[in-house]
C-alpha positions as CSV (number, residue, x, y, z in Angstrom):
1,M,83.7,-71.9,80.1
2,A,83.3,-69.2,82.9
3,V,87.3,-68.3,82.2
4,D,86.5,-68.3,78.3
5,Y,83.3,-66.2,78.6
6,I,85.3,-63.6,80.7
7,V,88.2,-63.4,77.9
8,I,85.6,-62.8,75.1
9,V,83.5,-60.0,77.5
10,V,86.7,-58.2,78.2
11,Y,87.5,-58.4,74.3
12,L,84.2,-57.1,73.5
13,A,84.6,-54.3,76.2
14,G,88.0,-53.2,74.7
15,M,86.4,-52.9,71.3
16,L,84.0,-50.4,72.5
17,A,86.6,-48.9,74.8
18,M,88.7,-48.2,71.5
19,G,85.6,-46.8,69.5
20,W,85.2,-44.2,72.7
21,W,88.9,-43.4,72.3
22,G,88.8,-43.1,68.3
23,M,85.6,-40.5,68.6
24,R,88.4,-38.2,70.3
25,R,90.7,-38.1,67.4
26,A,88.5,-38.1,64.5
27,K,87.7,-34.3,64.3
28,S,87.4,-33.9,60.8
29,K,86.3,-36.0,57.6
30,S,90.0,-37.2,56.7
31,E,90.4,-38.4,60.2
32,F,86.7,-40.1,60.4
33,L,87.0,-41.9,56.9
34,V,90.7,-42.3,56.3
35,A,92.2,-42.1,59.6
36,G,93.9,-38.8,58.7
37,R,96.3,-40.7,56.0
38,R,98.7,-40.9,58.7
39,L,99.0,-44.7,59.2
40,G,102.9,-45.9,59.2
41,P,104.0,-49.3,58.3
42,A,103.1,-51.6,61.2
43,M,99.6,-50.3,61.7
44,Y,99.2,-50.2,58.1
45,S,100.0,-54.0,57.6
46,G,98.2,-55.2,60.6
47,T,95.0,-53.3,59.6
48,M,95.3,-54.4,56.0
49,A,95.4,-58.0,57.0
50,A,92.9,-57.6,59.7
51,I,90.0,-56.5,57.1
52,V,90.8,-59.0,54.3
53,L,90.9,-61.5,56.4
54,G,87.5,-62.2,57.7
55,G,85.2,-64.8,58.9
56,A,84.9,-66.8,55.5
57,S,88.6,-66.9,55.5
58,T,88.9,-68.3,58.9
59,I,86.1,-70.1,59.3
60,G,85.3,-71.0,55.9
61,G,89.5,-71.2,55.4
62,V,89.2,-74.4,57.7
63,G,85.9,-75.7,56.5
64,L,87.9,-75.9,52.7
65,G,90.8,-77.6,54.4
66,Y,88.2,-80.1,56.1
67,Q,86.7,-80.8,52.7
68,Y,89.4,-80.6,50.4
69,G,92.7,-81.1,52.8
70,L,95.9,-78.6,51.8
71,S,94.3,-77.2,48.4
72,G,91.5,-75.8,50.6
73,A,94.0,-73.2,51.1
74,W,93.4,-71.6,47.4
75,M,90.7,-69.4,48.2
76,V,92.5,-67.4,51.2
77,F,95.6,-67.8,49.0
78,T,94.3,-65.9,46.3
79,I,92.8,-63.2,48.3
80,G,96.6,-62.9,49.7
81,L,97.8,-62.8,46.0
82,G,95.1,-60.1,45.0
83,L,96.4,-58.0,47.9
84,L,100.1,-58.4,46.9
85,A,99.1,-57.1,43.2
86,L,97.3,-54.4,44.4
87,S,100.1,-53.4,46.9
88,I,103.0,-54.0,44.4
89,F,101.7,-52.7,41.1
90,F,98.7,-50.0,42.3
91,S,98.9,-49.0,45.9
92,A,101.5,-46.5,45.5
93,R,99.2,-44.6,42.5
94,I,96.1,-45.1,44.5
95,A,97.2,-43.7,47.8
96,R,98.6,-40.4,45.7
97,L,95.4,-39.6,44.5
98,K,94.2,-38.4,47.7
99,V,90.6,-39.3,47.4
100,Y,87.8,-41.4,49.5
101,T,86.2,-43.3,47.2
102,V,87.0,-45.7,44.2
103,S,84.1,-43.6,42.4
104,E,86.0,-40.6,43.0
105,M,88.9,-42.1,41.2
106,L,86.9,-42.6,38.3
107,D,85.5,-39.0,38.3
108,L,88.9,-37.7,38.3
109,R,90.4,-40.2,35.7
110,Y,87.4,-39.8,33.3
111,G,86.2,-36.3,33.8
112,G,83.3,-36.8,35.8
113,R,79.6,-38.7,35.1
114,A,81.2,-42.2,36.4
115,G,80.4,-41.7,39.9
116,V,77.0,-42.5,40.9
117,I,76.7,-45.5,38.7
118,S,79.9,-47.0,39.9
119,G,79.0,-45.9,43.0
120,V,75.8,-47.9,43.4
121,V,77.3,-51.0,42.4
122,M,79.8,-50.1,44.9
123,W,77.6,-49.9,47.4
124,A,75.5,-53.3,46.5
125,Y,79.1,-55.0,47.3
126,T,80.1,-53.2,50.4
127,L,76.3,-53.9,51.8
128,M,76.3,-57.4,51.1
129,L,80.2,-58.0,52.4
130,A,79.1,-56.2,55.5
131,V,76.1,-58.9,55.6
132,T,77.8,-61.8,55.7
133,S,80.1,-60.8,58.1
134,T,77.3,-59.9,60.3
135,I,75.6,-63.4,60.1
136,A,78.8,-64.8,61.1
137,Y,78.3,-63.7,64.5
138,A,75.3,-66.2,64.9
139,T,77.9,-69.1,64.5
140,I,80.5,-67.7,67.0
141,F,77.7,-66.8,69.5
142,D,76.1,-70.0,69.3
143,V,79.5,-71.7,70.1
144,L,80.0,-69.4,72.8
145,F,76.7,-69.0,74.4
146,D,74.0,-71.2,72.7
147,M,72.6,-68.1,71.8
148,N,69.2,-67.6,69.5
149,R,70.6,-66.4,65.9
150,T,68.8,-63.3,65.6
151,L,70.3,-62.3,69.5
152,A,73.8,-63.3,68.1
153,I,73.4,-61.1,65.3
154,V,72.1,-58.1,67.2
155,L,74.8,-58.1,69.9
156,G,77.9,-58.6,67.2
157,G,76.3,-56.2,65.0
158,S,75.4,-53.1,67.7
159,I,79.1,-53.7,68.7
160,V,80.7,-53.4,65.4
161,V,78.1,-50.3,64.6
162,A,78.7,-48.7,67.9
163,Y,82.5,-48.6,67.4
164,S,82.4,-47.4,64.0
165,T,80.0,-44.6,64.3
166,L,82.0,-43.4,67.0
167,G,85.4,-43.3,65.9
168,G,85.3,-44.1,62.3
169,M,88.4,-45.1,60.3
170,W,90.6,-44.2,63.5
171,S,88.1,-46.7,66.0
172,I,88.4,-49.2,63.3
173,T,92.1,-48.9,62.6
174,L,92.8,-49.4,66.2
175,T,90.3,-52.4,66.9
176,D,91.7,-54.0,63.9
177,M,95.5,-54.0,65.1
178,V,94.2,-55.6,68.1
179,Q,92.3,-57.9,66.0
180,F,95.4,-58.9,64.2
181,V,97.5,-59.8,67.3
182,V,94.2,-61.9,68.5
183,K,94.0,-63.5,65.4
184,T,97.7,-64.2,65.2
185,I,98.0,-65.6,68.5
186,G,94.9,-67.6,68.4
187,V,95.2,-69.1,64.8
188,L,98.8,-69.3,63.9
189,L,100.5,-69.8,67.4
190,L,97.8,-71.8,69.4
191,L,94.9,-73.8,67.1
192,L,97.6,-74.5,64.3
193,P,100.0,-76.6,66.5
194,I,97.5,-77.9,68.8
195,A,95.2,-79.3,65.8
196,V,98.1,-80.9,64.2
197,V,99.5,-82.4,67.4
198,K,96.0,-83.8,68.3
199,A,95.7,-85.3,65.0
200,G,98.8,-87.2,65.6
201,G,101.1,-85.1,63.5
202,F,101.3,-84.7,59.9
203,S,102.3,-88.4,59.5
204,E,99.1,-90.0,60.9
205,M,97.2,-87.4,59.0
206,K,98.8,-88.5,56.2
207,A,98.3,-92.0,57.2
208,Q,94.6,-91.3,57.9
209,L,93.5,-89.6,54.7
210,P,93.2,-90.1,51.1
211,T,96.4,-88.9,48.9
212,E,94.4,-86.1,47.2
213,Y,94.0,-84.3,50.8
214,F,97.7,-83.5,50.0
215,D,97.3,-82.4,46.4
216,P,98.0,-78.8,45.8
217,L,96.0,-78.9,43.2
218,G,93.2,-81.7,44.3
219,I,90.3,-78.5,44.7
220,G,90.6,-78.6,40.7
221,G,91.8,-76.2,38.3
222,E,88.4,-74.7,37.1
223,T,87.8,-73.7,40.9
224,I,91.3,-72.0,41.7
225,F,90.5,-70.1,38.4
226,T,87.3,-69.0,39.6
227,Y,88.9,-67.8,42.9
228,V,91.4,-65.9,41.1
229,L,88.9,-64.2,38.6
230,I,86.7,-63.1,41.9
231,Y,89.1,-62.9,45.0
232,T,92.5,-61.6,43.3
233,F,90.7,-59.4,40.9
234,G,88.2,-58.1,43.6
235,M,90.8,-57.6,45.9
236,L,92.5,-54.8,43.2
237,I,89.0,-52.7,43.2
238,G,87.0,-53.1,46.4
239,Q,86.3,-49.7,48.1
240,D,86.6,-51.6,51.7
241,I,90.4,-52.1,50.0
242,W,91.0,-48.9,49.1
243,Q,90.0,-47.1,52.0
244,R,92.5,-48.6,54.0
245,V,95.3,-47.9,51.3
246,F,94.0,-44.3,51.7
247,T,95.2,-44.4,55.4
248,A,99.0,-45.2,54.2
249,R,100.9,-42.0,55.4
250,N,102.8,-42.1,52.2
251,D,102.6,-44.3,48.7
252,R,106.1,-46.4,50.2
253,T,103.8,-47.3,53.2
254,A,101.2,-48.4,51.1
255,K,103.4,-50.4,48.6
256,W,105.8,-52.3,51.2
257,G,103.0,-52.4,54.3
258,G,100.6,-53.7,52.1
259,T,103.3,-56.4,50.6
260,V,103.9,-57.6,53.9
261,A,100.0,-58.0,54.5
262,G,99.5,-59.7,51.7
263,S,102.5,-62.5,52.5
264,Y,100.6,-62.7,55.7
265,C,97.6,-63.6,54.2
266,L,99.3,-66.6,52.4
267,V,100.4,-67.9,55.6
268,Y,97.1,-67.8,56.8
269,A,95.6,-69.6,54.2
270,L,97.8,-72.6,54.5
271,A,97.1,-72.6,58.3
272,G,93.6,-72.9,57.7
273,A,94.0,-75.5,55.3
274,V,96.0,-77.4,57.8
275,I,93.6,-77.2,60.6
276,G,90.9,-78.2,58.4
277,T,92.8,-81.3,57.4
278,A,93.6,-81.9,60.8
279,A,90.0,-81.7,62.1
280,K,89.0,-84.3,59.3
281,V,91.1,-87.0,61.1
282,L,89.4,-86.3,64.5
283,Y,86.0,-86.1,63.4
284,P,85.6,-87.7,59.7
285,N,82.2,-87.4,59.9
286,L,80.9,-83.5,60.4
287,A,77.3,-83.0,59.0
288,S,79.0,-79.7,57.4
289,A,82.7,-78.7,56.5
290,D,82.0,-75.3,58.3
291,D,81.4,-76.8,61.5
292,A,84.8,-78.0,61.7
293,F,86.5,-74.5,63.0
294,A,83.9,-74.5,66.2
295,T,84.0,-78.3,66.5
296,I,87.9,-78.4,67.3
297,V,88.1,-75.3,69.0
298,K,85.4,-76.5,71.1
299,D,86.4,-79.9,72.0
300,E,90.0,-79.9,71.8
301,L,91.3,-76.5,73.1
302,P,92.2,-76.0,76.9
303,V,90.1,-73.6,79.0
304,G,91.0,-70.0,78.4
305,V,93.0,-71.1,75.1
306,R,89.2,-71.9,73.9
307,G,88.6,-68.7,74.7
308,L,91.3,-66.8,72.9
309,V,90.7,-68.8,70.0
310,L,87.2,-67.9,70.1
311,A,87.9,-64.5,70.3
312,A,90.4,-64.7,67.4
313,A,87.2,-65.7,65.3
314,L,85.4,-63.2,66.4
315,A,88.1,-60.8,65.6
316,A,88.2,-62.1,62.3
317,V,84.3,-61.5,61.7
318,M,84.6,-58.1,63.2
319,S,87.1,-56.8,61.4
320,T,85.9,-57.5,58.0
321,S,82.2,-56.2,59.1
322,S,83.5,-52.9,60.5
323,G,86.0,-52.3,57.3
324,A,82.8,-53.1,54.9
325,L,80.6,-51.0,57.0
326,I,82.3,-47.6,56.9
327,A,83.0,-48.5,52.8
328,C,79.6,-48.8,52.4
329,A,78.7,-45.6,54.6
330,T,81.4,-43.8,53.0
331,V,80.0,-44.9,49.2
332,A,76.3,-44.1,50.0
333,N,77.1,-40.6,51.8
334,N,79.6,-39.7,49.3
335,D,78.9,-41.3,46.0
336,I,75.0,-41.6,46.0
337,W,73.3,-39.1,48.1
338,S,75.7,-36.2,48.3
339,R,76.1,-36.1,44.5
340,L,72.5,-36.9,43.7
341,R,71.6,-33.8,45.9
342,G,74.2,-31.5,44.3
343,L,75.6,-30.9,47.7
344,V,79.1,-28.7,48.1
345,R,80.7,-28.5,51.1
346,P,82.4,-25.2,51.7
347,S,86.1,-25.4,51.8
348,G,87.3,-24.7,55.5
349,Q,84.1,-26.6,57.1
350,E,85.4,-30.3,56.4
351,H,85.2,-31.4,60.2
352,D,81.4,-30.6,59.6
353,E,81.0,-33.7,57.5
354,V,82.2,-35.7,60.4
355,K,78.4,-35.9,61.8
356,G,76.7,-36.9,58.3
357,N,79.3,-39.9,57.8
358,R,78.7,-40.5,61.2
359,V,74.8,-41.0,60.6
360,F,75.1,-42.8,57.6
361,I,77.2,-45.6,59.3
362,L,74.4,-45.8,62.1
363,L,72.0,-45.9,59.2
364,M,74.2,-48.7,57.0
365,G,74.7,-50.4,60.4
366,V,70.9,-50.9,61.0
367,A,70.1,-51.9,57.6
368,V,72.8,-54.7,57.7
369,I,72.1,-56.0,60.6
370,L,68.3,-56.0,59.5
371,T,69.3,-57.8,56.4
372,A,71.7,-60.2,57.9
373,I,68.4,-61.2,60.1
374,A,66.1,-61.9,57.2
375,L,68.9,-63.5,55.1
376,N,69.6,-67.1,54.8
377,D,71.9,-67.9,51.9
378,V,75.2,-66.3,52.5
379,V,77.0,-68.0,49.9
380,Q,74.9,-66.8,47.2
381,A,74.6,-63.1,48.4
382,L,78.5,-62.8,48.6
383,T,78.6,-64.6,45.4
384,V,76.1,-61.7,43.3
385,A,77.9,-59.1,45.5
386,Y,81.6,-60.3,44.2
387,N,80.2,-61.1,40.7
388,L,78.8,-57.6,40.2
389,L,81.8,-55.8,41.6
390,V,84.5,-57.9,39.4
391,G,82.3,-57.8,36.2
392,G,81.1,-54.2,36.5
393,L,83.7,-52.5,37.7
394,L,87.3,-54.4,37.3
395,V,87.6,-53.0,33.5
396,P,86.8,-49.4,34.0
397,I,89.1,-49.2,37.2
398,L,92.0,-50.6,35.6
399,G,91.3,-49.4,32.3
400,G,91.3,-45.8,33.7
401,L,94.6,-46.8,35.5
402,L,96.4,-48.6,32.7
403,W,95.1,-47.2,29.4
404,K,94.9,-43.4,28.4
405,R,92.8,-43.8,25.6
406,G,89.7,-45.1,27.9
407,T,86.6,-42.7,28.3
408,V,83.9,-42.0,30.1
409,Q,81.5,-43.4,27.4
410,G,83.8,-46.3,27.7
411,A,83.5,-46.8,31.5
412,L,80.0,-46.3,31.6
413,A,79.6,-48.9,28.8
414,G,81.9,-51.2,30.6
415,V,80.0,-50.7,34.1
416,G,76.8,-51.0,32.2
417,V,77.4,-54.0,30.1
418,G,79.3,-56.0,32.6
419,G,76.7,-55.6,35.5
420,I,73.9,-56.6,33.0
421,S,75.5,-59.5,31.8
422,V,76.3,-61.1,35.2
423,I,72.9,-60.6,36.2
424,V,71.4,-62.2,33.2
425,L,73.8,-64.9,33.4
426,M,73.4,-65.6,37.0
427,A,69.3,-65.8,36.3
428,G,70.2,-68.3,33.2
429,Y,73.0,-70.5,35.0
430,G,72.2,-70.0,38.8
431,I,74.0,-67.7,41.1
432,L,76.8,-70.3,42.3
433,A,77.7,-71.0,38.4
434,N,81.3,-70.1,37.0
435,E,79.6,-68.8,33.6
436,P,78.3,-65.2,35.0
437,I,81.9,-64.0,35.6
438,Y,83.6,-66.0,33.0
439,Y,81.0,-64.5,30.1
440,G,80.2,-61.0,31.9
441,L,84.4,-60.1,32.0
442,P,84.8,-60.4,28.3
443,A,81.6,-58.4,27.8
444,S,82.3,-55.6,29.8
445,L,86.1,-55.1,28.5
446,A,84.8,-55.3,24.9
447,A,82.3,-52.7,25.6
448,Y,84.7,-50.7,27.2
449,V,87.3,-51.0,24.4
450,I,84.9,-50.6,21.5
451,V,82.8,-47.5,23.0
452,S,86.0,-46.0,24.1
453,L,87.9,-46.4,20.7
454,A,84.5,-45.2,19.2
455,T,84.3,-41.7,21.2
456,P,86.2,-38.9,21.5
457,A,89.2,-39.1,23.6
458,T,89.4,-37.6,27.5
459,D,89.7,-34.4,27.1
460,A,93.8,-33.8,27.6
461,A,93.3,-30.8,30.7
462,V,91.5,-33.6,32.2
463,L,94.2,-36.1,31.5
464,A,97.0,-33.5,32.5
465,A,95.3,-33.1,36.1
466,W,95.0,-36.7,36.6
467,R,98.5,-37.4,35.9
468,E,99.3,-34.5,38.4
469,R,97.2,-36.3,41.1
470,L,98.7,-39.7,40.3
471,A,102.3,-37.7,40.7
472,G,100.8,-36.3,44.1
473,R,101.5,-32.7,43.2
474,A,97.7,-31.7,43.2
475,P,95.6,-30.8,46.1
476,E,92.8,-33.1,47.4
477,P,89.7,-32.8,45.0
478,R,86.4,-32.0,46.2
479,S,84.5,-34.5,47.9
480,E,81.1,-33.6,46.0
481,P,80.8,-32.3,42.4
482,A,79.9,-28.5,41.9
483,P,76.3,-27.7,41.2
484,A,75.2,-27.3,37.5
485,H,74.7,-23.3,38.1
486,Q,78.4,-22.9,38.9
C-alpha cells in the first residue's frame, strides 16, 4: 500500500499548508469566523456540501445501504432535504442578518436575554458533533495503517485543530473545497461504478438480494419520519450550518449555492446506498454494517485508487470535524464566555478578537480530542446532541423567523421545556428511542406559543430593528452585549 500511503500523506500535508495560507488571510474577526462574508457561488456550494456530508454520511451511509439496501439512502437524503429547505426558504434572510451565531440572531429578534441559554445548548450540540467526527479517524487510520485507536484520534484531530486554529474559516473553507473535490472523485466517480461492476451490475445485485433491498421505503416509515425530525430540522438551525451561510457573498449566493449543495447531497445519498448494496452482494456476512465501506475499499480497489478513496473518507470526516470545531469555539467564545463576563470590544479593534477566537479553537480542539478518546458510544452521543438541538432550539428559532408575536419569555420557555423534556424522556425511554423527539418537540412548541401569548408583545422598536436587519439595511450588531452600567 506504499502508493496509497503517499496519496494520504500528501493530502494531509496539503491540509496543513492551506491552514498556513489561511492564517495570512484571517486578519479580522469577520475574516477569521466567516471568511469575510465573501464566498461566491462555486466555493460556497462546495464547502456547504463538504460540511454536511461527513463520516456519518459516507461510512454510515454505505453501512445503511449494506443493511437496508436502497432505502438506506434516507438518512443522508433527509440531510439534503434540510439543506434545500434552509437554502430556499431561510438562507437569504439569515445571510442578511450579518451576525456570527444563532444566539445573536435570537437576541436581535427577541431583544436580548436568550443568548447564553441557547448558546449552552448549541455548544453542547457542536461539541458532540465534533467529537463523533473525530472518533471516525480511528476507523480510517486503522484501515490505512493498522493504528492504535487513541493515536489515530490524536493524529487526525491534531491536523484539524492545527489548520483550523491557524486560519479559522478561511483555512477551513479552502480545505473543505479540496475535500469536496476529493469526495466527488473518490466516492461518486470511482468507488460507485467500481462497486457496482464488482458486484456484477444491477441485474446481478437484484438476483442475489431480497426484494426489500430495492424497496424505497424498506427502512420503515417511522425511521424515515425520525430522520426528518432530527436531520432535516437539524439542518435548519445548527450553528455549524448557519456559520457557512454567513460566509456567502450575498443572499442570492446563499440561496442558490445552498440549493446546488442540497441537490448534491441527494445524489450522494443514493450513491452511498448503492455502494452499500453492492457490498452486501460481495460480503454478505460482515460482522458490522459500518465495516462495509472500509472492506470494499480495501479489497476491491486498485492501488492508488484505494488511497484516493480512503482520502475521500478522510476528507468527509475532516470537513465535518473542522466545521463543528469552529462552530463550537465561536459559540463558546462569543455566546457564553464573552456574555458571562460582560466584555465589550471597542469599535475599530475587531482584528484583536482573532487571537481570542484562535485560542478558543485550540482549547475546544483539545477538549474534543480528549472527549473522543474517552467516549465509546458515538451513536448515543450524537443522538443526545441532535435531540437537545431540535427539541430545545427549533421552535424558538423558526418561531422568531416566522411569527412576530413570539416573545423572549416564550423563547426561553420553549428552550427550557423542550430541552428538559427530551432529557427526561431519554432517561425514561432510552437515548436511542424515538419518543424523546416525538414528545419533546410538541412540548417546546406548546410552551413557546402559550407563554408568548401570555406575555407582552416584543417591543416595537426591537421588531423594527429586526425587520431592518432582515432587509439588509442595518450595520452589523455588536458581538457582545454592553455592560449593565452602560
